[in-house]
XYZ file of C-alpha atoms in Angstrom:
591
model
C 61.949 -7.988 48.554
C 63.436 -8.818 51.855
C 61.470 -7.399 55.214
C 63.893 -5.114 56.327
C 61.835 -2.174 54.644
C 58.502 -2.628 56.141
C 60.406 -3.445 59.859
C 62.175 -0.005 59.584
C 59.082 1.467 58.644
C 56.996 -0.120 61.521
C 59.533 0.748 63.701
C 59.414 4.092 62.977
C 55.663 4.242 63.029
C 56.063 2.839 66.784
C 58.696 5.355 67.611
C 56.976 8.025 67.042
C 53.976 6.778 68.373
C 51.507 9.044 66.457
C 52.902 10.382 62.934
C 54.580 8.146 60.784
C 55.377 10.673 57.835
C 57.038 12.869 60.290
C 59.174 9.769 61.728
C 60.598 9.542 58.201
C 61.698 12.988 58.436
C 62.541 13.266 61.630
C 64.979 9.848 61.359
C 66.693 11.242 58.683
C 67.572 14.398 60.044
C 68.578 12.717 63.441
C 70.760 11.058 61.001
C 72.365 13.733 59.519
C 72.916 15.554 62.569
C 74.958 12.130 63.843
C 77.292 12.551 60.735
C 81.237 13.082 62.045
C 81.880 14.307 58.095
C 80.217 17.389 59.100
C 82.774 19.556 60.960
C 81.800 22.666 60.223
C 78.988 23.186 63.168
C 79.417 22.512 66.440
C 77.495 19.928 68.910
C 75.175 22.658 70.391
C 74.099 24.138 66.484
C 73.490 20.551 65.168
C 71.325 19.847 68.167
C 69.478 23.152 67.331
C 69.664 22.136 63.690
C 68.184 18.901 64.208
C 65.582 20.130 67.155
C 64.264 22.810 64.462
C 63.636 20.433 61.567
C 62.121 17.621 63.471
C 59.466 20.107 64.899
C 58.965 21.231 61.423
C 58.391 17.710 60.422
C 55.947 17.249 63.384
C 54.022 20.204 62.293
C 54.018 19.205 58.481
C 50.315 17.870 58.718
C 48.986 20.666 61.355
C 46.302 23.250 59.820
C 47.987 25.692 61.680
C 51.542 25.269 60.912
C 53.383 28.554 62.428
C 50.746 28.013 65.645
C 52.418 24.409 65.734
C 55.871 25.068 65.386
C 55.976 28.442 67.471
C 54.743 26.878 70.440
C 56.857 23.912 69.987
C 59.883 25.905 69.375
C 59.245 27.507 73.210
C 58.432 23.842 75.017
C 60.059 21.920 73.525
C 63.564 22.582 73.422
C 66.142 21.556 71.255
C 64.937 17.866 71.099
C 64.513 15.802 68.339
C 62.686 13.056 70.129
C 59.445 12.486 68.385
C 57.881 11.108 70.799
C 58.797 13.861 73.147
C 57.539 16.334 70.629
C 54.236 14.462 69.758
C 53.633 14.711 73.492
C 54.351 18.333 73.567
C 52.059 19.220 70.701
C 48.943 17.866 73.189
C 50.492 19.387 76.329
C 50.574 22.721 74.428
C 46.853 22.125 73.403
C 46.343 21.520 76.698
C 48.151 24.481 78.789
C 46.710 27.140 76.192
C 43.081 26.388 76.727
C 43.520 26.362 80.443
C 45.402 29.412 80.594
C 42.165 30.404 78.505
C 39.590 29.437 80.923
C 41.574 31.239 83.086
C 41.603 33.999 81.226
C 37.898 33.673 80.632
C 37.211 34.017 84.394
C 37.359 37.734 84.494
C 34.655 38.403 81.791
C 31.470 39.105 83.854
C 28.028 39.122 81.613
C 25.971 42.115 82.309
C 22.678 42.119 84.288
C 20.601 42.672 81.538
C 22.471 40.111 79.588
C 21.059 36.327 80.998
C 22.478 34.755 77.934
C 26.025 35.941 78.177
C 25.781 34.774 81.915
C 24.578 31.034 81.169
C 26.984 30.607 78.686
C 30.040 31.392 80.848
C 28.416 28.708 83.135
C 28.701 26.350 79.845
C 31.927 27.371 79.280
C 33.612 26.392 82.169
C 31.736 23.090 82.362
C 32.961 22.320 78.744
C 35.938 23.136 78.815
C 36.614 21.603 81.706
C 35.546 18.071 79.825
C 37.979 19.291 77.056
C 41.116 20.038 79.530
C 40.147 16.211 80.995
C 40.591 15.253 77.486
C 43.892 16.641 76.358
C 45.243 15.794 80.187
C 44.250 12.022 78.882
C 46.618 12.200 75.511
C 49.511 13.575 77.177
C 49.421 11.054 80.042
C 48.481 8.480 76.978
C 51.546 9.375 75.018
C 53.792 8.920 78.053
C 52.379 5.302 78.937
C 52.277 4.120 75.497
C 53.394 0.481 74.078
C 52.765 -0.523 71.048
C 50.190 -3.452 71.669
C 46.796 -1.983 70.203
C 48.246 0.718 68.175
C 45.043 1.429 65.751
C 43.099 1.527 69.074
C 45.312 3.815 70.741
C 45.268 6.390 67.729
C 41.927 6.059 67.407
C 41.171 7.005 71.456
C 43.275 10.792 70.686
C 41.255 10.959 67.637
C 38.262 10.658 69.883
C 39.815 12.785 72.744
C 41.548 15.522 71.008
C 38.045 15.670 68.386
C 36.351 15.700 71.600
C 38.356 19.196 72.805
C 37.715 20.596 69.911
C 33.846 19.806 70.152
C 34.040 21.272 73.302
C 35.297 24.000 72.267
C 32.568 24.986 69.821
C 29.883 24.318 72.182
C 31.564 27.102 73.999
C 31.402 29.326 71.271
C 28.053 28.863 70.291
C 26.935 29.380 73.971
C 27.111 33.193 73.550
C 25.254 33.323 69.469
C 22.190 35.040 70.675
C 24.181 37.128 73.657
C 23.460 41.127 73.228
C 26.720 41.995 74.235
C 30.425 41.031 73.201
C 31.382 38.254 75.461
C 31.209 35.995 72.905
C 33.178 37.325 70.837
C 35.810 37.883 73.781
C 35.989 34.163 74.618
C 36.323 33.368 71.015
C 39.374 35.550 71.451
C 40.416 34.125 74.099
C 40.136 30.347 72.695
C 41.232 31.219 69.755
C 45.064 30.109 69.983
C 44.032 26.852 71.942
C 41.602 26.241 69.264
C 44.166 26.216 66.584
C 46.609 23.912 68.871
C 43.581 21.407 69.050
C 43.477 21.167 65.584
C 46.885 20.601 65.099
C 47.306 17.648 67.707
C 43.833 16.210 65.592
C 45.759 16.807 62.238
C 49.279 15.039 63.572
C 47.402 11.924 65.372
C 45.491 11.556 62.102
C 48.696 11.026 60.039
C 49.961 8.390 61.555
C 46.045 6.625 61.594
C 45.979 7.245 58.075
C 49.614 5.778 57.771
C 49.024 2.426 59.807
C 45.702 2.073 57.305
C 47.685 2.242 54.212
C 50.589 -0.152 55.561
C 47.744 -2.844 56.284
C 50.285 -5.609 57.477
C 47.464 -8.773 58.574
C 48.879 -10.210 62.084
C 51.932 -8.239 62.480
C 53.261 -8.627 66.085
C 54.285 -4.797 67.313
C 54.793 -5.688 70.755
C 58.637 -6.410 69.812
C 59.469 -2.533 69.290
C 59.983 0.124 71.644
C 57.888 3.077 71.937
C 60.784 5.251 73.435
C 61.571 5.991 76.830
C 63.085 3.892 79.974
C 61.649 0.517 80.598
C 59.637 -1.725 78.164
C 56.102 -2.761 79.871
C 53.670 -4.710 78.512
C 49.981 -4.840 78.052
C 48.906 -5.018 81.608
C 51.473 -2.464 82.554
C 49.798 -0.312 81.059
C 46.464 -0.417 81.699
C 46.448 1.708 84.472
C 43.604 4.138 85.070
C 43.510 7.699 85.386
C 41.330 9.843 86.825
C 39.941 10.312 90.804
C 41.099 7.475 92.652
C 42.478 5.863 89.882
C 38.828 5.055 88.647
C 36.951 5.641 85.800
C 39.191 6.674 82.952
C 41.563 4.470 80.948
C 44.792 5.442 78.903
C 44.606 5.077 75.117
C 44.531 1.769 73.498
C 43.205 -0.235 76.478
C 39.770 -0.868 76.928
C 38.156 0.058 80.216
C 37.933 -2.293 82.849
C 33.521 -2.128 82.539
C 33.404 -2.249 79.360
C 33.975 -6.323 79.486
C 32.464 -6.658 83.126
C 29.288 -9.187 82.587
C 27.001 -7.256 84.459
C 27.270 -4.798 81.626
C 25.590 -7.631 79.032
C 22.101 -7.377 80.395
C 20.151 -5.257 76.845
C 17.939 -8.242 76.370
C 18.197 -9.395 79.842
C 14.532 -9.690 81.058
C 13.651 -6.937 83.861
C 12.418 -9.432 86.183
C 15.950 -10.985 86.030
C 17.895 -8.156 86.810
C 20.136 -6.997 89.217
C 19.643 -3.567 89.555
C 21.211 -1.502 91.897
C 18.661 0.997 92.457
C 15.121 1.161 91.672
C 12.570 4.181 91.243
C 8.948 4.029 91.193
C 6.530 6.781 91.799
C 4.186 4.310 93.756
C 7.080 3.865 96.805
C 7.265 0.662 95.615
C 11.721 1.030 94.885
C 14.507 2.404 96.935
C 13.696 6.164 95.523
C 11.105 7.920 93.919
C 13.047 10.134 91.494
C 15.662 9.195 89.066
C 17.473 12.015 90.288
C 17.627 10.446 93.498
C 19.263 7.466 92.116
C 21.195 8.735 89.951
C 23.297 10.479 93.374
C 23.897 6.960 94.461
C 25.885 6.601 91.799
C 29.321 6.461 93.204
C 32.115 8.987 91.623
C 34.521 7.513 89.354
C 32.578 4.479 89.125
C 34.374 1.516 87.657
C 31.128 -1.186 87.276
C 28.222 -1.045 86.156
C 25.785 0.585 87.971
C 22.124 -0.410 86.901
C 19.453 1.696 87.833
C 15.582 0.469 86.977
C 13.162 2.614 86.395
C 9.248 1.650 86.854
C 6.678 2.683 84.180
C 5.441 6.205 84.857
C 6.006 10.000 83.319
C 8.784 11.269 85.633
C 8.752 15.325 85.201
C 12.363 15.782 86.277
C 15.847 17.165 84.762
C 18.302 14.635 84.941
C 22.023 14.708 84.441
C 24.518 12.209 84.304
C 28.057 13.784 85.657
C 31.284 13.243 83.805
C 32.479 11.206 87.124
C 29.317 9.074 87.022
C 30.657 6.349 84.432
C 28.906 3.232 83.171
C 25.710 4.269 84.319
C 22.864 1.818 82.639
C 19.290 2.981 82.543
C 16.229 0.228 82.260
C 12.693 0.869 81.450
C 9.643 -0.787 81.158
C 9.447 0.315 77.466
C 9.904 3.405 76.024
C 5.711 4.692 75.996
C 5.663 3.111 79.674
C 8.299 4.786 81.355
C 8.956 8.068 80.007
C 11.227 11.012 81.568
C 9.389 15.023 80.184
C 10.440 18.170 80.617
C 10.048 21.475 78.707
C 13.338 23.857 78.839
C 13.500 25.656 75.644
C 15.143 28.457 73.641
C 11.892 30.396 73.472
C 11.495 30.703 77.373
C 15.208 32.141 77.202
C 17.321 28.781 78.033
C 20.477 28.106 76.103
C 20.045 24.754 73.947
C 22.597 22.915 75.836
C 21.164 23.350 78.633
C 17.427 23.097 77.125
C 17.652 18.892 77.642
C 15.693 16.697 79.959
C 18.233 14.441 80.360
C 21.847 14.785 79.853
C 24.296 11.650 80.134
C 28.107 13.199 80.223
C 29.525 10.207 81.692
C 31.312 7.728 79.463
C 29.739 4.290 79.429
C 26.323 5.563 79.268
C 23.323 2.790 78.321
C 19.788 3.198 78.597
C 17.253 0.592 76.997
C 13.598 0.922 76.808
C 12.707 4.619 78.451
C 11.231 6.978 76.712
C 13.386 10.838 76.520
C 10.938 13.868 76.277
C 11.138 17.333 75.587
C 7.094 18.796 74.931
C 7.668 22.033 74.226
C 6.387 22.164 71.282
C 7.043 23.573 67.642
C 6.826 27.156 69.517
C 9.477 26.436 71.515
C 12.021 26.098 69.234
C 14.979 24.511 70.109
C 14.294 22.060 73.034
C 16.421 18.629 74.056
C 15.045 15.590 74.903
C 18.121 13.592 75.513
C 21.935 15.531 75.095
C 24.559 12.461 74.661
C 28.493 13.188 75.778
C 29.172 10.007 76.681
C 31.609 7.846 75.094
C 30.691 4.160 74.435
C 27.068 5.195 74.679
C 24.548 2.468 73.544
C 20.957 3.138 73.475
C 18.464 0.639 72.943
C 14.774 0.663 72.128
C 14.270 4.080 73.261
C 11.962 6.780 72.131
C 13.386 10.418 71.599
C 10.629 12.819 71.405
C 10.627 16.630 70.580
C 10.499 19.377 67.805
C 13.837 20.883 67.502
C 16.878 19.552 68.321
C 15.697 16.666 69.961
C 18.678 14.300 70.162
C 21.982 16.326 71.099
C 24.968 13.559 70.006
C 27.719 16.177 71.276
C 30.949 13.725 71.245
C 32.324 10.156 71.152
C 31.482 6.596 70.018
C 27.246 6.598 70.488
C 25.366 3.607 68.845
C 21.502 3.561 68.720
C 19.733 0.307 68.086
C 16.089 -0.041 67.578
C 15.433 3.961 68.642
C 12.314 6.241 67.193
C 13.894 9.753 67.513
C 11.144 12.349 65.944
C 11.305 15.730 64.947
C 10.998 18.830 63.058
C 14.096 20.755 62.645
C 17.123 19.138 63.061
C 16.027 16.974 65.457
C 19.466 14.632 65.146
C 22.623 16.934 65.667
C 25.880 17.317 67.059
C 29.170 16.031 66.554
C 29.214 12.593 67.521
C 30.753 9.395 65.799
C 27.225 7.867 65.547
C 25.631 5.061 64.131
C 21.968 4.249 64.082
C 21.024 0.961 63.570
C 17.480 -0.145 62.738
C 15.656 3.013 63.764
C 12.991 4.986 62.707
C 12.848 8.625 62.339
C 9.758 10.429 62.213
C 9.377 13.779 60.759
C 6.607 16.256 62.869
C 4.402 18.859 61.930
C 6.291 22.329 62.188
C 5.330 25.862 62.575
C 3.913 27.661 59.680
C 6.751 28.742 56.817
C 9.511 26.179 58.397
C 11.127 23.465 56.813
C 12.182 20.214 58.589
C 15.773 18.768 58.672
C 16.863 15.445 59.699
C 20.003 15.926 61.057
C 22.335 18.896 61.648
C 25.593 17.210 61.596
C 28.276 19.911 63.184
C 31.883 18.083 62.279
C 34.364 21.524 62.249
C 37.758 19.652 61.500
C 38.131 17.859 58.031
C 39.975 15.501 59.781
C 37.544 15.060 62.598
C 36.083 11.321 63.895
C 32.548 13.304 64.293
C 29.741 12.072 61.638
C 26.515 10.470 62.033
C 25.923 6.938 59.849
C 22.209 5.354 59.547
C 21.798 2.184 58.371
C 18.549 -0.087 57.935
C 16.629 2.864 59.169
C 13.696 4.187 58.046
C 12.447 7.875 57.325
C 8.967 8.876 56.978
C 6.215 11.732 58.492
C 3.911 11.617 60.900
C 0.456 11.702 59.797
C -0.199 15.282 60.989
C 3.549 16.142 59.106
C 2.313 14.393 55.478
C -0.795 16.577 55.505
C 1.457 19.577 55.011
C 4.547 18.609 53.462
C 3.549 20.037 50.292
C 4.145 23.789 51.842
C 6.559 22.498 54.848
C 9.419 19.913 52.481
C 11.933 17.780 54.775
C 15.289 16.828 53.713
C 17.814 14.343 55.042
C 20.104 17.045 57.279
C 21.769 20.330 56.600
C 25.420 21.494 56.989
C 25.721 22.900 60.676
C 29.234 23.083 60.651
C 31.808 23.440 57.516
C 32.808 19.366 57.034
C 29.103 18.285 58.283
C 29.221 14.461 57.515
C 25.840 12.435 57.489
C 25.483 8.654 55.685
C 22.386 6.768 54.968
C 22.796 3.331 53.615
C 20.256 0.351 53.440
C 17.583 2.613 54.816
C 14.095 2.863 53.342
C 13.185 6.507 52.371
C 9.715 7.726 52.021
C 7.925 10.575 49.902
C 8.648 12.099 52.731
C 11.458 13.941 51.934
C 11.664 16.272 49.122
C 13.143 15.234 45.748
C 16.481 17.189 46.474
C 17.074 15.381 49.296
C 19.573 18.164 51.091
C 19.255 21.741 52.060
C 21.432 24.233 52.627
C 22.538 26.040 56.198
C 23.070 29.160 54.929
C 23.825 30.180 51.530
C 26.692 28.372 49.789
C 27.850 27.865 53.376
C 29.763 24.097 53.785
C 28.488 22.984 50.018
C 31.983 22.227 48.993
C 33.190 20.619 52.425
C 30.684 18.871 53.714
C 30.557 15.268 53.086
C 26.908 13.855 52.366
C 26.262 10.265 50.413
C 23.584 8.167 49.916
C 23.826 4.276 49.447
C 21.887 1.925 48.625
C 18.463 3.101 49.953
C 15.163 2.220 48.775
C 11.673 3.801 48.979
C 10.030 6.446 46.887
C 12.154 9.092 48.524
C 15.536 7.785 47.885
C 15.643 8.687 44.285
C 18.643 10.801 43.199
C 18.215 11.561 39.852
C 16.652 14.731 41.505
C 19.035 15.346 43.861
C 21.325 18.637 44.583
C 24.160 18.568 42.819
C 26.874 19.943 45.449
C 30.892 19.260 45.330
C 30.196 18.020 48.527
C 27.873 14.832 47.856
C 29.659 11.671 47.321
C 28.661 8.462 45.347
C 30.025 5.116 47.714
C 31.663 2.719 46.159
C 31.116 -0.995 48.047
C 34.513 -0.439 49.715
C 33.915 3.184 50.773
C 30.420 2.109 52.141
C 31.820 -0.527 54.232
C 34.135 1.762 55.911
C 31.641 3.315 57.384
C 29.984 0.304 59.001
C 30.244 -0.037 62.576
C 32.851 -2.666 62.651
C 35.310 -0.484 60.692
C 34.370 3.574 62.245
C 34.338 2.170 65.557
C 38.463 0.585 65.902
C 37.312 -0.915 68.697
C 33.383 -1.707 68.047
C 33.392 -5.384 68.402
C 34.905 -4.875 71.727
C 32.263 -2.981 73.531
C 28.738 -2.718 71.497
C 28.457 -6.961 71.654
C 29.683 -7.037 75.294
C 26.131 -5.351 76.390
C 23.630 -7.572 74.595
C 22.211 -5.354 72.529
C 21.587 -6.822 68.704
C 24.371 -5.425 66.783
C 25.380 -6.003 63.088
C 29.515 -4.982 62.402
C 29.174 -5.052 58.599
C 26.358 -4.121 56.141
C 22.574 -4.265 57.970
C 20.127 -6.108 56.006
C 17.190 -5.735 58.990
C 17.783 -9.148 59.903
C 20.858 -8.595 62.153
């Protein structure tokens, strides 16, 4: 076979620049609609012709196909540039939810309605992250070359995934709200919602298309990704955002992410360069993380290391979206430990129940513990709520009852972490993997049941999932005492394609014999996507297990996919970089 074939069908793949299977189709009707034979439409109608069926290839993978090509239809025009109408699918995405936010602006929560009120405050903070998201493919799409293609599908996967998450926290803002505002923002978001899915559903066709060709070394930097001018590599790698700081386009890695300050995880403390330190004794620039933390300059494009003395700071601490690359150092995770107590109970909503919250991408802490002590009573409470992209945490302690680590979005790995709970005390919608960490199941209230994780992926083709390898699960002593009346199970469906892997992980009789429990009736059963692989310990037996269309059995091949070095594209690129021990392939413990 001559390699004509496979360079028409790269090229197409590059052309399009996000959905090979529509490039086919959209090639061939170009084609057609370049034919002289055919005299019996005019210019303008074959234009129209062509226009309509290359937006109907576009929108061949969307969920929401008439959503996809309506909108299209009225921004696009009549071209047939797939590029052009990739592009527009995001911008779409992107102008609907604004004009929803806008939209959103003249609800007003009533008096005796605090809920409704804090959850329009969360609204327009999230969506605000998910407008910066969506602004980030279209400008993407519009710099693109084809160097680093896999990477720069798999940034919109993260991006566009990321809207969506968004999105939902939005929604669930207003679940306990007496009134209908909740259900008038889901209203309102409920077109933009359906766009975001799309743009997930098209970018995901051409990842899944550049997996299957799986051509070893093939040079892509010859073909043209449409457009005036070539550019190369470095052309490209332009930054967006304030100032031209702090955000990168797709398929480039950030600027920080290779700076060497960044590799200091096992640098000793007395070694390191911080640029700010807190102690409670006077004894460091400030006496307050929060303090430091406002030194951090806006848009920041190096690391910026703050150290943090051993004490118990009582303090809320948050991390802004514009406050990137932030590293935080302890003195070990019992020694210096940030507490707080928001919680559900006392009539806070659970995003904004957490002690600390990191938003800004390039997030690392090592050695700190994360603390939320309101107890069993005060049902859902968060220690540490993670929106960061690139997050690494190392050696750090999570400690709460429920909902204790918040993974919202992105690329988070955990290293060497205890996080301990009762109720799903790991959740969100994060691509996360935990490497080497322990989690510790806690003594609930009376008549409750303790779950694991809470995994809250909404799109079937959604990044989101959390993966746990060489881990271990077991009970507190005060927990194993009662576990008879109060069972624990490895996570629950939160969302509809919930997606939670344990592999290599030793499993205590700490969990019950089923091993899974259900959200809510037969809620997610058939969606979700829960395995099990190669665990050992008296609580990783399945031959008791429930038996739901939704548990999988790994094959070798299908459990190495979800190792680090294959979910994360661009893993090797940015969890090595910082120091931290990190194993790409199957974890043995020894890594």
């Amino acid at each position: 076979m001559g390699k004509s074939p496979i360079v028409i069908v790269i090229s197409a793949v590059c052309v399009v620049a996000c959905v090979a299977a529509v490039t086919v189709g959209v090639s061939k009707f170009s084609h057609h609609g370049n034919d002289s034979s055919d005299k019996s439409d005019s210019g303008d109608k074959k234009s129209l012709n062509s226009g309509t069926k290359a937006i109907q290839s576009i929108c061949q993978p969307a969920r929401y196909k008439q959503a996809c090509e309506s909108t299209l239809k009225s921004s696009a025009g009549n071209t047939n540039d797939p590029k052009e109408l990739v592009k527009a699918s995001f911008k779409v995405a992107k102008d609907e939810i604004t004009k929803a936010l806008e939209k959103s602006n003249t609800i007003k929560a009533a008096k005796d309605d605090p809920r409704a009120a804090e959850g329009l405050e969360i609204c327009k903070e999230v969506i605000g992250y998910a407008i910066n998201d969506l602004e980030r493919t279209v400008d993407s799409v519009s710099g693109f070359n084809t160097n680093h293609l896999d990477e720069f599908l798999e940034d919109l996967r993260v991006w566009i995934g990321g809207a969506i998450t968004y999105q939902e926290v939005c929604f669930e803002a207003f679940e306990n709200s007496t009134s209908n505002v909740g259900t008038k923002m889901r209203n309102f978001f409920n077109m933009s919602r359906e766009l975001s899915s799309n743009a997930l559903n098209i970018i995901t066709e051409a990842k899944s298309m550049l997996q299957y060709l799986d051509i070893p070394g093939l040079d892509l930097s010859s073909f043209s990704a449409g457009g005036s001018g070539g550019g190369g590599g470095a052309a490209h790698r332009r930054l967006l955002g304030e100032g031209g700081k702090g955000m990168w386009l797709a398929g480039e890695m950030p600027a920080w992410v290779s700076d060497p300050k960044r590799k200091m995880m096992e640098t000793p403390v007395g070694q390191l360069k911080a640029d700010a330190v807190v102690a409670q004794d006077g004894s460091g620039q400030y006496k307050t993380i929060g303090e430091a933390v406002k030194a951090v300059p806006m848009g920041n494009a190096s690391p910026f290391i703050i150290y943090i003395k051993a004490g118990t700071y009582k303090e809320y601490v948050t991390i802004v979206k514009k406050q990137t690359n932030v590293i935080l150092v302890g003195d070990g995770a019992t020694k210096t430990i940030i507490t707080g107590n928001k919680n559900f109970a006392a009539g806070v909503n659970t995003f904004m129940t957490s002690t600390v919250a990191a938003i800004g991408d390039g997030f690392m802490a090592r050695d700190i513990g994360f603390e939320n002590t309101a107890g069993a009573e005060g049902h859902q409470a968060v220690a540490l709520r993670v929106v960061s992209d690139f997050a690494i945490l190392y050696k750090c302690a999570f400690t709460g009852y429920q909902d204790t680590l918040y993974a919202v979005r992105g690329r988070q790995f955990y290293r060497d972490c205890t996080v301990s709970g009762t109720i799903d005390f790991i959740f969100g919608d994060a691509q996360a993997v935990f490497q080497n960490c322990k989690l510790l199941v806690r003594k609930p209230m009376p008549n409750q049941q303790c779950m694991v994780t809470a995994q809250g992926r909404t799109e079937e083709k959604g990044p989101g999932g959390f993966v746990f390898q060489g881990c271990t699960i077991t009970g507190e002593p005060n927990y194993m005492a009662v576990k008879a009346q109060n069972p624990a199970f490895l996570g629950r469906p939160w969302k509809e394609y919930s997606r939670t892997i344990f592999m290599n992980s030793n499993i205590d009789d700490t969990i019950a014999p089923a091993g899974w429990t259900e959200w809510r009736g037969n809620f997610a059963l058939d969606t979700l996507f829960y395995a099990e692989y190669q665990n050992k310990g008296t609580g990783s037996d399945l031959s008791k297990r429930v038996k739901w269309a939704g548990i999988k059995t790994l094959s070798p091949q299908q459990a190495d996919e979800f190792t680090p070095g294959k979910l994360f594209v661009t893993a090797d690129k940015w969890i090595p970089q910082s120091g931290v021990p990190y194993a790409p392939g199957m974890f043995s413990g020894t890594a």
